[in-house]
């Protein structure tokens, strides 16, 4: 076992030492709440016989008949049960023809689950369930397109779409510039807002390039008779706009529309549903504005927040009783989310007591954080208290999971990773840096040489062809030298190649962290010099991944040892691929918070709950970012970004059923990192809490210090080393009393 920091009952810097617990909900269900004298009592009695006992707000939602309704379904509040029960209620009690109902979900898995649950409801047979139009937006509207003669093949493979973009980029000699995923995301965003490639701007060189690439991509789809998911919605929108009689037929057909995950709806999805729901607007939507975390994928939080403005007569029902988490977990969840201004105010109520309160860890670095978490997991498993599958480790970004991923692989702990399966060191942004290290210890590594050629501003294929041709005639231990004689090079390019060759020689005997810093002197500039490289729709930052390389390298004394470690991680990670493919594997779940939405686990570790990680640096610096697609500006942009980050923290916390551990590394990217405002605010007096609307916290300087616990002594000392952050206490130099760590604003 490693000697790691202790998990505490409060985050470092807490002033209020009070564990807040959510209020307990009453235990009354439909058994007591629906009288036998009520006309719909037989329906609820039948549900009860099938083990379905609804609470008061659930009953209210199920009984809703006509007109619009917004059901605010808090985390773990039983929204699927409400959707299926209300569907059954309309059929059984209101005699609604199942053919006149549309039930929209966001995933095929959710649609299949709805169908299975409906078939178990009393008084509902298989034929009636099959008569209901149940499915995702795309499946439902693609059926409509098919009925109107659209015969395109569905282009559903993301890899195939990216390959098509790559071929276009290669044809335009831009293969080392744009990320296909980013270009496709830009096109998707336009289509989600009822626009197409022709509506894209073309003022700058980059805008013109992007528009031309995507125009060729659309032409390629058309020539090969393809349609993708975004096209399905956009073509349906055009169809209904241009054919009023078809729209009227859809309105007559679907008298009742029910929609799940309403907080994730984008503008075109909303517009389609809104059009079909007219004129009666029997629109029943279920969602949670506190869980809107997919803005980068087109979700528009204003759709759920402004529902009542668009439908003033709408019924608003709040499902606030949580059946997943303990009262203390819900207590911190309620406190975290309450500081968001743009939300429907609600408080989750509990049904489960708290044998364990949430715990907090303040490790020195993300590497110590990883060791502490995995030591805890291994202890629980070895004691027979838990299985590996009971644990989920949640992280903000893939880069911030580097340390956890490394430790899981090296310790041989079975885990499920929900990324592409590649390790941190194999990512496209990271690999060139590692390959410079590989060339330093193995100058003839042609695979690594091929990887770094774009960073020399050379065409990869032409430069590699030249190197390989020269190696056949004049073999060299350092093949990169052949580039100096490459035709067409200008003097400054030759000089740059010579400098890079000398740099590679120099870094071989440096400590790995210094070698990485040396590489970054030019690599960072290479990434930032071209607007194409910094083009992004996601809140990821280039520096985050590069800093993680340094953090990993700092543990090693030689470049060869560091590269050997990387090779071991990559190899062991491949060996663990079998575990990932095993259904119901007894393995730890490692995933981003985004991926965890909708899931639940007995034990959750929220990692990286520090300023700069969560909230992410991209949110704190949102006003300085030049995203291709952004509706907010200046301070509004920062506030919107921070509120979404807070929703991420809320989603992470509410994944935990029984135990929650929140970890806040003291150092990040080599600098001190405050405990996340989202975690610390509930434990501070009101006057000290962050005012996110005016962004005041960014103007304060907070440092980690030793503070004397004696009431008579006012001594405090700044903590200047990472080693000290791992200590629980130390002796006060003035009164010889005990000093504890705390955060102090100066």
XYZ file of C-alpha atoms in Angstrom:
746
model
C 0.000 0.000 0.000
C 1.199 3.537 -0.783
C 1.401 6.169 1.926
C -1.189 8.483 0.420
C -3.163 11.488 1.698
C -6.266 10.745 3.728
C -9.822 11.209 2.494
C -11.433 13.911 4.635
C -15.015 14.870 5.489
C -14.613 18.408 4.129
C -12.704 19.975 1.224
C -9.526 21.889 2.065
C -10.382 25.521 2.817
C -13.814 24.810 4.318
C -15.160 27.319 6.805
C -18.587 25.769 7.435
C -18.098 22.337 8.979
C -21.612 21.134 8.315
C -22.655 18.147 6.248
C -25.763 19.178 4.367
C -28.257 16.432 3.703
C -31.197 16.530 1.340
C -34.622 16.508 2.909
C -36.357 13.162 2.935
C -39.418 12.698 0.780
C -42.570 11.271 2.274
C -43.131 7.582 1.700
C -46.666 7.886 0.362
C -47.290 6.386 -3.051
C -50.276 5.804 -5.281
C -51.449 3.216 -2.727
C -52.333 6.059 -0.352
C -52.531 8.945 -2.827
C -55.031 7.431 -5.278
C -58.347 6.609 -3.652
C -60.303 3.551 -4.706
C -63.131 5.978 -5.421
C -61.105 7.811 -8.091
C -62.221 7.007 -11.621
C -58.702 6.044 -12.641
C -58.037 3.928 -9.531
C -58.139 0.636 -11.497
C -55.186 1.776 -13.607
C -53.048 2.654 -10.591
C -54.075 -0.515 -8.733
C -52.928 -2.511 -11.767
C -49.606 -0.652 -11.794
C -49.141 -1.449 -8.107
C -49.770 -5.135 -8.748
C -46.911 -4.928 -11.245
C -44.595 -3.318 -8.680
C -45.017 0.267 -9.937
C -45.744 2.641 -7.058
C -45.819 6.264 -8.162
C -45.218 9.290 -5.924
C -47.281 12.481 -5.954
C -45.498 14.428 -8.742
C -45.258 11.261 -10.840
C -49.010 10.709 -10.499
C -49.647 14.308 -11.541
C -47.477 13.842 -14.631
C -49.123 10.538 -15.575
C -52.598 12.063 -15.265
C -51.783 14.996 -17.532
C -54.121 14.729 -20.510
C -54.260 17.587 -22.987
C -52.162 20.672 -23.697
C -48.429 21.210 -23.264
C -46.567 19.936 -20.211
C -42.986 20.365 -19.037
C -41.817 17.657 -16.637
C -38.611 18.682 -14.873
C -37.165 15.285 -14.026
C -34.347 15.588 -11.497
C -31.514 13.049 -11.495
C -32.688 9.564 -10.518
C -36.340 10.624 -10.257
C -37.896 7.907 -12.433
C -38.568 9.766 -15.676
C -38.729 6.608 -17.823
C -41.362 5.182 -15.496
C -43.386 8.380 -15.887
C -43.137 8.401 -19.681
C -44.240 4.787 -20.041
C -46.951 5.035 -17.376
C -48.400 8.167 -18.950
C -48.434 6.451 -22.356
C -50.334 3.545 -20.833
C -52.676 5.949 -19.039
C -53.623 7.706 -22.285
C -54.405 4.378 -23.941
C -56.172 2.699 -21.001
C -57.985 5.601 -19.348
C -58.353 8.212 -22.099
C -58.877 5.697 -24.938
C -56.321 7.432 -27.137
C -55.592 5.496 -30.319
C -51.959 4.265 -30.045
C -51.477 5.141 -33.721
C -51.950 8.804 -32.835
C -49.034 8.804 -30.371
C -45.365 9.605 -30.962
C -42.787 8.793 -28.281
C -39.374 10.308 -29.065
C -36.146 9.188 -27.398
C -32.509 10.165 -27.933
C -31.051 6.676 -28.342
C -32.192 3.384 -29.853
C -31.401 1.720 -26.523
C -33.834 4.061 -24.743
C -36.497 3.415 -27.397
C -36.136 -0.360 -26.990
C -36.360 -0.012 -23.208
C -39.555 2.038 -23.560
C -41.125 -0.665 -25.745
C -40.199 -3.402 -23.277
C -41.620 -1.476 -20.328
C -44.831 -0.635 -22.180
C -45.448 -4.314 -22.898
C -45.402 -5.054 -19.165
C -48.048 -2.444 -18.353
C -51.515 -3.726 -17.416
C -54.123 -3.542 -20.155
C -51.551 -2.908 -22.917
C -50.925 -5.644 -25.468
C -48.106 -6.115 -27.962
C -50.265 -4.961 -30.880
C -50.970 -1.613 -29.210
C -47.302 -1.069 -28.376
C -46.347 -1.804 -31.972
C -48.913 0.779 -33.131
C -47.172 3.587 -31.209
C -44.498 5.454 -33.168
C -41.512 5.011 -30.845
C -37.942 5.862 -31.755
C -35.229 8.462 -32.031
C -35.696 11.708 -33.944
C -33.650 10.250 -36.763
C -35.392 6.880 -37.028
C -38.862 8.444 -36.994
C -38.168 11.124 -39.564
C -36.105 8.837 -41.797
C -39.174 6.599 -42.066
C -41.097 9.641 -43.272
C -38.427 10.399 -45.889
C -38.479 6.792 -47.073
C -42.248 6.980 -47.521
C -41.753 10.042 -49.721
C -39.293 8.422 -52.091
C -35.945 9.192 -50.476
C -33.823 6.143 -51.298
C -30.334 7.152 -50.134
C -28.085 4.786 -48.234
C -27.498 5.731 -44.612
C -23.972 6.949 -43.869
C -23.817 6.084 -40.179
C -20.129 5.235 -39.760
C -18.163 8.127 -38.278
C -14.942 6.488 -39.464
C -16.227 6.405 -43.034
C -17.244 10.068 -42.908
C -13.847 11.023 -41.524
C -12.134 8.975 -44.232
C -14.083 10.865 -46.901
C -12.924 14.170 -45.382
C -9.337 12.895 -45.180
C -9.374 12.037 -48.885
C -10.617 15.540 -49.712
C -7.922 17.066 -47.489
C -5.260 14.945 -49.152
C -6.481 16.024 -52.594
C -6.137 19.665 -51.483
C -2.724 18.992 -49.805
C -4.236 19.887 -46.429
C -3.983 16.452 -44.802
C -1.874 17.654 -41.862
C -3.948 20.722 -41.081
C -7.576 20.071 -40.133
C -9.071 17.408 -37.897
C -11.893 15.658 -39.826
C -13.937 15.347 -36.612
C -13.860 19.118 -36.150
C -14.905 19.853 -39.730
C -17.802 17.416 -39.473
C -18.852 18.981 -36.166
C -18.942 22.432 -37.787
C -21.155 21.141 -40.602
C -23.401 19.371 -38.101
C -23.821 22.566 -36.096
C -25.060 24.456 -39.149
C -27.535 21.732 -40.040
C -28.769 21.567 -36.449
C -29.632 25.252 -36.829
C -31.536 24.652 -40.092
C -28.728 25.834 -42.356
C -26.516 24.054 -44.863
C -23.011 24.401 -46.262
C -24.059 27.257 -48.548
C -24.893 29.373 -45.472
C -21.354 29.122 -44.061
C -19.165 32.262 -44.040
C -16.171 32.673 -46.346
C -14.551 35.948 -45.288
C -11.163 34.580 -44.193
C -8.827 32.107 -45.855
C -9.656 29.450 -43.259
C -13.406 29.995 -43.652
C -13.082 29.646 -47.428
C -11.047 26.456 -47.054
C -13.522 24.933 -44.612
C -16.497 25.815 -46.786
C -14.862 24.362 -49.884
C -13.868 21.134 -48.088
C -17.381 20.643 -46.754
C -18.931 21.551 -50.105
C -16.878 18.781 -51.715
C -17.903 16.415 -48.910
C -21.579 17.136 -49.568
C -21.002 16.589 -53.287
C -19.303 13.251 -52.536
C -22.343 12.139 -50.507
C -24.697 13.156 -53.280
C -22.702 11.342 -55.973
C -22.659 8.177 -53.862
C -26.326 8.460 -52.846
C -25.601 8.844 -49.107
C -27.615 10.523 -46.380
C -26.369 11.023 -42.809
C -28.218 11.647 -39.557
C -28.087 15.441 -39.797
C -29.431 15.271 -43.358
C -32.408 13.241 -42.165
C -33.611 16.081 -39.962
C -32.756 18.874 -42.382
C -34.446 17.139 -45.341
C -37.524 16.480 -43.189
C -37.610 20.152 -42.224
C -37.461 21.245 -45.879
C -40.099 18.650 -46.792
C -42.600 19.847 -44.184
C -41.956 23.503 -45.004
C -42.473 22.969 -48.724
C -45.420 20.568 -48.466
C -48.128 22.069 -46.204
C -50.504 19.166 -46.864
C -47.902 16.671 -45.638
C -47.373 18.751 -42.501
C -51.113 18.849 -41.893
C -51.293 15.074 -42.329
C -48.539 14.664 -39.718
C -50.385 17.006 -37.348
C -53.591 15.011 -37.772
C -51.774 11.713 -37.332
C -49.865 12.552 -34.144
C -52.298 14.042 -31.659
C -50.041 13.262 -28.671
C -46.268 13.698 -28.636
C -44.013 12.660 -25.760
C -40.292 13.568 -25.758
C -37.494 12.301 -23.534
C -34.193 14.080 -22.627
C -35.650 17.450 -23.603
C -32.623 19.316 -22.217
C -30.505 17.830 -25.019
C -32.757 19.055 -27.829
C -31.223 21.162 -30.588
C -33.025 23.849 -32.641
C -33.998 21.699 -35.644
C -35.323 18.892 -33.439
C -37.427 21.387 -31.512
C -38.680 23.046 -34.681
C -39.823 19.717 -36.148
C -41.653 18.708 -32.981
C -43.157 22.175 -32.591
C -44.500 22.107 -36.172
C -46.105 18.685 -35.812
C -47.593 19.390 -32.371
C -49.692 22.284 -33.692
C -52.434 23.337 -33.289
C -53.470 21.380 -30.172
C -49.954 21.309 -28.698
C -50.460 18.084 -26.798
C -46.737 18.104 -26.219
C -45.373 16.320 -23.143
C -41.610 16.864 -22.676
C -39.399 15.414 -19.954
C -35.915 16.660 -19.097
C -33.641 18.300 -16.551
C -32.109 21.697 -17.282
C -29.518 20.990 -14.565
C -28.158 18.200 -16.769
C -27.699 20.178 -19.998
C -24.072 19.268 -20.715
C -24.062 18.730 -24.480
C -23.931 22.301 -25.742
C -20.845 21.378 -27.779
C -23.032 18.826 -29.591
C -25.750 21.340 -30.406
C -28.004 21.078 -27.343
C -29.665 24.420 -26.602
C -30.537 24.954 -22.932
C -32.843 27.854 -23.811
C -35.303 25.352 -25.331
C -36.125 23.806 -21.960
C -35.678 27.063 -20.012
C -38.061 29.026 -22.276
C -40.703 26.323 -22.703
C -43.216 28.198 -20.551
C -42.717 31.412 -22.544
C -43.538 29.637 -25.791
C -46.426 27.726 -24.173
C -47.874 30.021 -21.485
C -50.630 27.505 -20.658
C -48.157 24.682 -20.071
C -48.352 22.566 -16.933
C -44.997 22.403 -15.146
C -44.409 19.356 -12.962
C -41.206 18.764 -10.994
C -40.034 15.236 -10.243
C -37.828 16.012 -7.258
C -37.720 12.670 -5.429
C -34.459 10.829 -6.074
C -34.339 7.033 -5.807
C -30.634 6.638 -6.624
C -28.394 8.447 -4.166
C -28.121 8.845 -0.395
C -29.284 12.008 1.370
C -25.736 13.354 1.909
C -24.783 12.868 -1.753
C -27.941 14.682 -2.786
C -27.200 17.346 -0.175
C -23.917 18.319 -1.817
C -25.506 17.995 -5.283
C -28.249 20.470 -4.326
C -25.698 22.874 -2.889
C -23.445 22.704 -5.940
C -26.141 23.404 -8.535
C -27.968 26.136 -6.607
C -25.385 28.746 -7.672
C -26.413 28.522 -11.334
C -28.628 31.461 -12.241
C -30.133 30.149 -15.481
C -32.141 27.191 -14.226
C -35.506 26.103 -12.884
C -35.000 26.221 -9.133
C -35.574 22.840 -7.496
C -34.180 20.718 -4.681
C -33.845 16.966 -4.896
C -35.364 15.025 -2.010
C -33.942 11.735 -0.762
C -35.312 8.250 -0.159
C -32.048 6.659 1.079
C -30.164 7.389 4.312
C -26.393 8.006 4.325
C -24.217 5.394 6.027
C -21.254 7.188 4.403
C -20.915 10.915 3.767
C -18.986 12.205 0.739
C -15.220 12.279 1.200
C -12.656 14.752 -0.111
C -9.025 14.288 -1.120
C -6.395 16.992 -1.725
C -3.450 15.128 -3.319
C -0.340 16.998 -4.489
C -0.672 16.031 -8.176
C -2.852 14.040 -10.548
C -0.356 11.158 -10.318
C -0.708 10.993 -6.518
C -4.461 11.328 -7.010
C -4.436 8.239 -9.243
C -2.382 6.184 -6.781
C -4.616 7.136 -3.838
C -7.808 6.243 -5.724
C -6.520 2.896 -6.951
C -5.109 2.004 -3.515
C -8.598 2.629 -2.124
C -10.230 0.474 -4.809
C -7.737 -2.375 -4.391
C -8.233 -2.375 -0.612
C -12.022 -2.588 -0.978
C -11.789 -5.420 -3.522
C -9.179 -7.379 -1.543
C -11.297 -7.064 1.602
C -14.270 -8.471 -0.283
C -16.255 -5.292 0.390
C -16.662 -4.344 -3.265
C -16.217 -5.657 -6.784
C -14.255 -3.743 -9.412
C -17.519 -3.161 -11.283
C -18.887 -1.161 -8.326
C -16.444 1.694 -9.047
C -16.574 4.501 -11.581
C -13.781 7.056 -11.999
C -15.046 10.184 -13.730
C -12.876 12.828 -15.358
C -13.502 16.131 -17.157
C -11.410 15.524 -20.293
C -9.519 12.593 -21.787
C -6.214 14.364 -21.121
C -6.985 14.784 -17.426
C -7.377 10.985 -17.143
C -3.784 10.323 -18.223
C -2.486 9.531 -14.731
C -5.438 7.279 -13.833
C -5.176 5.442 -17.148
C -1.425 4.862 -16.674
C -1.867 3.481 -13.157
C -4.770 1.214 -14.088
C -2.713 -0.294 -16.888
C 0.493 -0.648 -14.878
C -1.265 -2.169 -11.861
C -3.185 -4.584 -14.073
C -6.546 -3.521 -12.658
C -9.328 -4.486 -15.088
C -11.066 -1.392 -16.399
C -13.470 -0.299 -19.095
C -12.368 2.761 -21.033
C -14.992 4.510 -23.108
C -12.589 6.264 -25.444
C -11.359 4.871 -28.775
C -9.244 2.445 -26.747
C -5.984 4.275 -27.390
C -3.743 5.425 -24.574
C -2.948 9.093 -23.947
C 0.441 8.702 -25.654
C -1.142 7.525 -28.920
C -3.345 10.595 -29.363
C -2.678 12.599 -32.519
C -1.645 15.735 -30.651
C 0.685 13.916 -28.258
C 2.327 11.363 -30.552
C 4.710 13.760 -32.395
C 6.263 14.870 -29.082
C 6.825 11.258 -28.043
C 8.212 10.466 -31.486
C 10.856 13.189 -31.124
C 11.959 11.350 -27.984
C 11.965 8.056 -29.895
C 14.197 9.535 -32.612
C 16.570 10.877 -29.939
C 17.281 7.343 -28.686
C 16.778 5.612 -32.059
C 17.695 8.050 -34.884
C 16.807 5.496 -37.584
C 13.177 5.046 -36.464
C 11.430 5.793 -39.779
C 7.934 5.463 -38.327
C 8.686 8.180 -35.763
C 10.348 10.324 -38.430
C 7.224 10.129 -40.588
C 5.148 11.312 -37.618
C 7.188 14.502 -37.012
C 7.577 15.685 -40.618
C 4.551 18.039 -40.560
C 6.106 19.850 -37.569
C 8.977 20.751 -39.952
C 6.380 22.322 -42.260
C 7.085 19.642 -44.863
C 4.665 17.586 -46.933
C 4.709 14.223 -45.184
C 4.539 12.044 -48.324
C 7.103 13.981 -50.377
C 9.575 14.271 -47.501
C 9.241 10.595 -46.575
C 9.717 9.523 -50.191
C 12.925 11.594 -50.339
C 14.278 10.084 -47.088
C 13.549 6.492 -48.129
C 15.046 7.016 -51.615
C 18.235 8.488 -50.133
C 18.479 5.676 -47.561
C 18.623 3.143 -50.396
C 21.567 4.900 -52.029
C 23.361 6.531 -49.089
C 22.277 4.852 -45.827
C 22.677 7.058 -42.755
C 22.328 6.424 -39.027
C 20.412 9.715 -38.936
C 17.990 9.624 -41.906
C 16.651 13.085 -41.047
C 19.914 14.506 -42.473
C 18.708 13.588 -45.957
C 16.100 16.346 -45.736
C 18.781 19.037 -46.027
C 19.357 17.992 -49.655
C 15.668 17.870 -50.521
C 14.856 19.865 -53.659
C 12.953 23.115 -53.412
C 13.989 23.955 -49.850
C 14.726 27.577 -49.020
C 17.706 28.589 -46.892
C 15.609 29.248 -43.785
C 14.027 25.778 -44.116
C 17.449 24.104 -44.320
C 18.554 26.037 -41.268
C 15.440 24.952 -39.384
C 16.008 21.283 -40.254
C 19.639 21.520 -39.087
C 18.536 23.139 -35.814
C 15.965 20.391 -35.265
C 18.555 17.644 -35.913
C 20.886 19.267 -33.355
C 18.028 19.572 -30.882
C 17.281 15.850 -31.207
C 20.935 15.060 -30.413
C 20.816 17.411 -27.423
C 17.685 15.997 -25.752
C 18.936 12.394 -25.696
C 20.876 12.886 -22.452
C 18.536 15.394 -20.836
C 16.023 14.487 -18.157
C 12.714 13.636 -19.881
C 10.797 16.609 -18.517
C 13.502 18.999 -19.768
C 13.564 17.200 -23.116
C 9.795 17.653 -23.464
C 10.101 21.341 -22.566
C 12.755 21.700 -25.264
C 10.486 20.077 -27.856
C 7.603 22.289 -26.803
C 9.638 25.418 -27.562
C 8.876 24.877 -31.226
C 5.942 22.420 -31.119
C 3.612 24.824 -29.278
C 4.419 27.513 -31.844
C 3.785 25.056 -34.675
C 0.310 24.301 -33.292
C -0.597 27.913 -32.599
C 0.887 29.447 -35.759
C -1.816 28.018 -38.006
C -5.423 28.888 -37.241
C -6.387 25.468 -38.584
C -4.656 23.753 -35.658
C -6.400 25.837 -33.001
C -9.807 25.471 -34.643
C -12.103 23.834 -32.092
C -15.732 23.485 -31.127
C -15.019 21.627 -27.905
C -13.787 23.038 -24.626
C -10.460 21.234 -24.908
C -7.199 23.123 -24.943
C -4.001 22.195 -26.729
C -1.845 23.099 -23.725
C -3.635 20.606 -21.501
C -2.377 17.566 -23.389
C 1.128 18.975 -23.753
C 1.343 19.751 -20.039
C 0.251 16.204 -19.258
C 3.260 14.916 -21.198
C 5.507 16.966 -18.904
C 3.691 15.708 -15.803
C 4.210 12.120 -16.892
C 7.854 12.695 -17.906
C 8.715 14.235 -14.523
C 8.660 10.775 -12.894
C 11.617 9.502 -14.953
C 15.345 10.149 -14.972
C 16.137 9.248 -18.573
C 14.471 9.591 -21.963
C 14.935 5.874 -22.637
C 13.170 4.972 -19.354
C 10.278 7.293 -20.192
C 9.865 5.875 -23.705
C 10.096 2.327 -22.328
C 7.307 3.151 -19.867
C 5.154 4.551 -22.681
C 5.719 1.412 -24.753
C 4.719 -0.727 -21.767
C 1.522 1.277 -21.220
C 0.611 1.008 -24.905
C 1.292 -2.741 -24.987
C -0.549 -3.546 -21.744
C -3.448 -1.383 -22.859
C -3.792 -3.486 -26.014
C -3.734 -6.657 -23.912
C -6.645 -5.325 -21.851
C -8.801 -4.819 -24.935
C -10.309 -8.288 -24.382
C -11.658 -7.198 -21.001
C -13.322 -4.170 -22.560
C -15.173 -6.363 -25.024
C -16.466 -8.723 -22.341
C -20.136 -8.036 -21.456
C -20.766 -7.335 -17.766
C -17.047 -7.529 -17.027
C -15.952 -7.153 -13.412
C -13.996 -3.998 -14.174
C -13.648 -0.397 -13.035
C -15.425 2.105 -15.296
C -13.203 4.982 -16.453
C -15.103 7.625 -18.390
C -15.688 11.310 -18.954
C -18.522 12.958 -17.056
C -20.297 13.451 -20.381
C -20.204 9.711 -21.051
C -21.483 8.923 -17.542
C -24.743 10.845 -17.932
C -27.702 8.527 -17.497
C -25.634 5.915 -15.643
C -25.257 5.108 -11.954
C -22.639 3.344 -9.832
C -22.390 2.300 -6.177
C -19.111 4.227 -5.778
C -17.995 7.275 -7.761
C -14.618 9.037 -7.724
C -14.837 12.536 -9.193
C -11.270 13.391 -10.181
C -9.735 16.753 -10.999
C -12.142 18.881 -8.954
C -9.706 21.803 -9.082
C -9.778 25.201 -10.757
C -8.526 24.847 -14.313
C -9.731 21.227 -14.596
C -13.336 21.564 -13.349
C -14.212 24.297 -14.138
C -12.026 23.738 -17.160
C -9.588 26.432 -18.230
C -11.506 26.827 -21.497
C -14.523 28.021 -19.500
C -12.502 30.438 -17.362
C -10.978 31.908 -20.538
C -14.106 31.615 -22.672
C -14.209 35.314 -23.590
C -10.769 35.027 -25.213
C -11.676 32.035 -27.363
C -12.481 32.396 -31.037
C -14.724 29.406 -31.591
C -16.216 29.041 -35.040
C -19.672 28.691 -33.491
C -20.513 30.734 -30.414
C -23.643 32.678 -29.612
C -22.490 34.355 -26.397
C -19.893 37.112 -26.150
C -17.613 38.494 -23.425
C -18.734 38.011 -19.834
C -21.949 36.305 -20.937
C -19.811 33.707 -22.659
C -17.805 33.090 -19.477
C -20.930 32.802 -17.338
C -22.597 30.394 -19.762
C -19.441 28.272 -19.893
C -19.021 28.203 -16.099
C -22.677 27.284 -15.585
C -22.256 24.328 -17.934
C -19.133 23.282 -16.031
C -21.145 23.423 -12.806
C -23.799 21.215 -14.414
C -21.008 18.754 -15.223
C -19.997 18.661 -11.558
C -23.656 18.117 -10.627
C -24.044 15.264 -13.118
C -20.875 13.602 -11.804
C -22.018 13.810 -8.178
C -25.490 12.443 -8.925
C -24.061 9.302 -10.589
C -23.130 7.983 -7.106
C -25.544 5.667 -5.331
C -23.826 4.993 -1.995
C -20.337 6.480 -1.846
C -18.804 9.614 -3.354
C -15.150 10.683 -3.318
C -14.177 14.114 -4.649
C -10.506 14.655 -5.446
C -8.875 18.066 -5.945
C -5.166 17.984 -6.921
C -3.099 20.814 -5.411
C -0.935 21.286 -8.497
C -1.930 21.274 -12.141
C 0.357 22.050 -15.075
C 3.099 22.760 -12.553
C 1.117 25.491 -10.791
C -0.977 25.603 -7.645
C -4.641 24.849 -8.266
C -7.445 25.912 -5.954
C -10.141 23.490 -4.914
C -12.925 23.828 -7.465
C -15.338 26.644 -6.625
C -18.162 24.187 -7.257
C -16.970 22.000 -4.384
C -15.762 24.714 -1.989
C -18.630 27.226 -2.263
C -21.087 25.139 -0.189
C -18.584 25.200 2.677
C -17.925 28.954 2.695
C -19.819 31.802 4.403
C -22.140 33.633 2.029
C -19.885 36.697 1.717
C -16.941 34.548 0.606
C -18.724 32.536 -2.041
C -17.849 33.133 -5.657
C -20.080 35.513 -7.539
C -20.060 33.807 -10.901
C -22.302 36.341 -12.624
C -19.634 39.033 -12.190
C -16.757 36.526 -12.260
C -15.171 37.994 -9.120
C -13.261 34.900 -8.169
C -10.938 35.327 -11.147
C -9.717 38.598 -9.579
C -8.668 37.001 -6.263
C -5.349 35.327 -5.501
C -5.643 32.220 -3.370
C -2.706 30.177 -2.132
C -2.225 26.982 -0.184
C -0.829 27.665 3.315
C -0.088 26.153 6.705
C -2.430 27.786 9.234
C -1.975 27.432 13.008
C -4.985 25.819 14.689
C -4.437 27.662 17.987
C -6.918 30.480 18.670
C -4.134 32.506 20.340
C -1.700 32.182 17.411
C -2.162 33.881 14.038
C 0.851 32.318 12.315
C 0.503 31.084 8.743
C 3.086 30.026 6.167
C 2.925 29.576 2.420
C 3.342 25.983 1.200
C 6.106 26.081 -1.394
C 6.686 22.438 -2.273
C 4.596 19.573 -3.563
C 6.051 17.297 -0.891
C 4.532 19.430 1.850
C 1.038 19.174 0.340
C 1.080 15.456 1.095
C 1.534 16.050 4.854
C -1.464 16.134 7.184
C 0.040 18.626 9.673
C 3.269 20.251 10.905
C 4.562 22.070 13.986
C 3.967 25.813 14.242
C 7.365 27.610 14.427
C 5.909 30.257 16.777
C 3.717 28.492 19.361
C 4.795 24.885 18.667
C 1.131 23.992 18.159
C -0.357 22.099 15.230
C -0.646 23.660 11.793
C -3.147 22.431 9.180
C -3.406 23.061 5.455
C -5.945 25.573 4.213
C -6.552 27.917 1.313
C -5.909 31.585 2.067
C -6.892 34.569 -0.071
C -4.266 37.309 -0.220
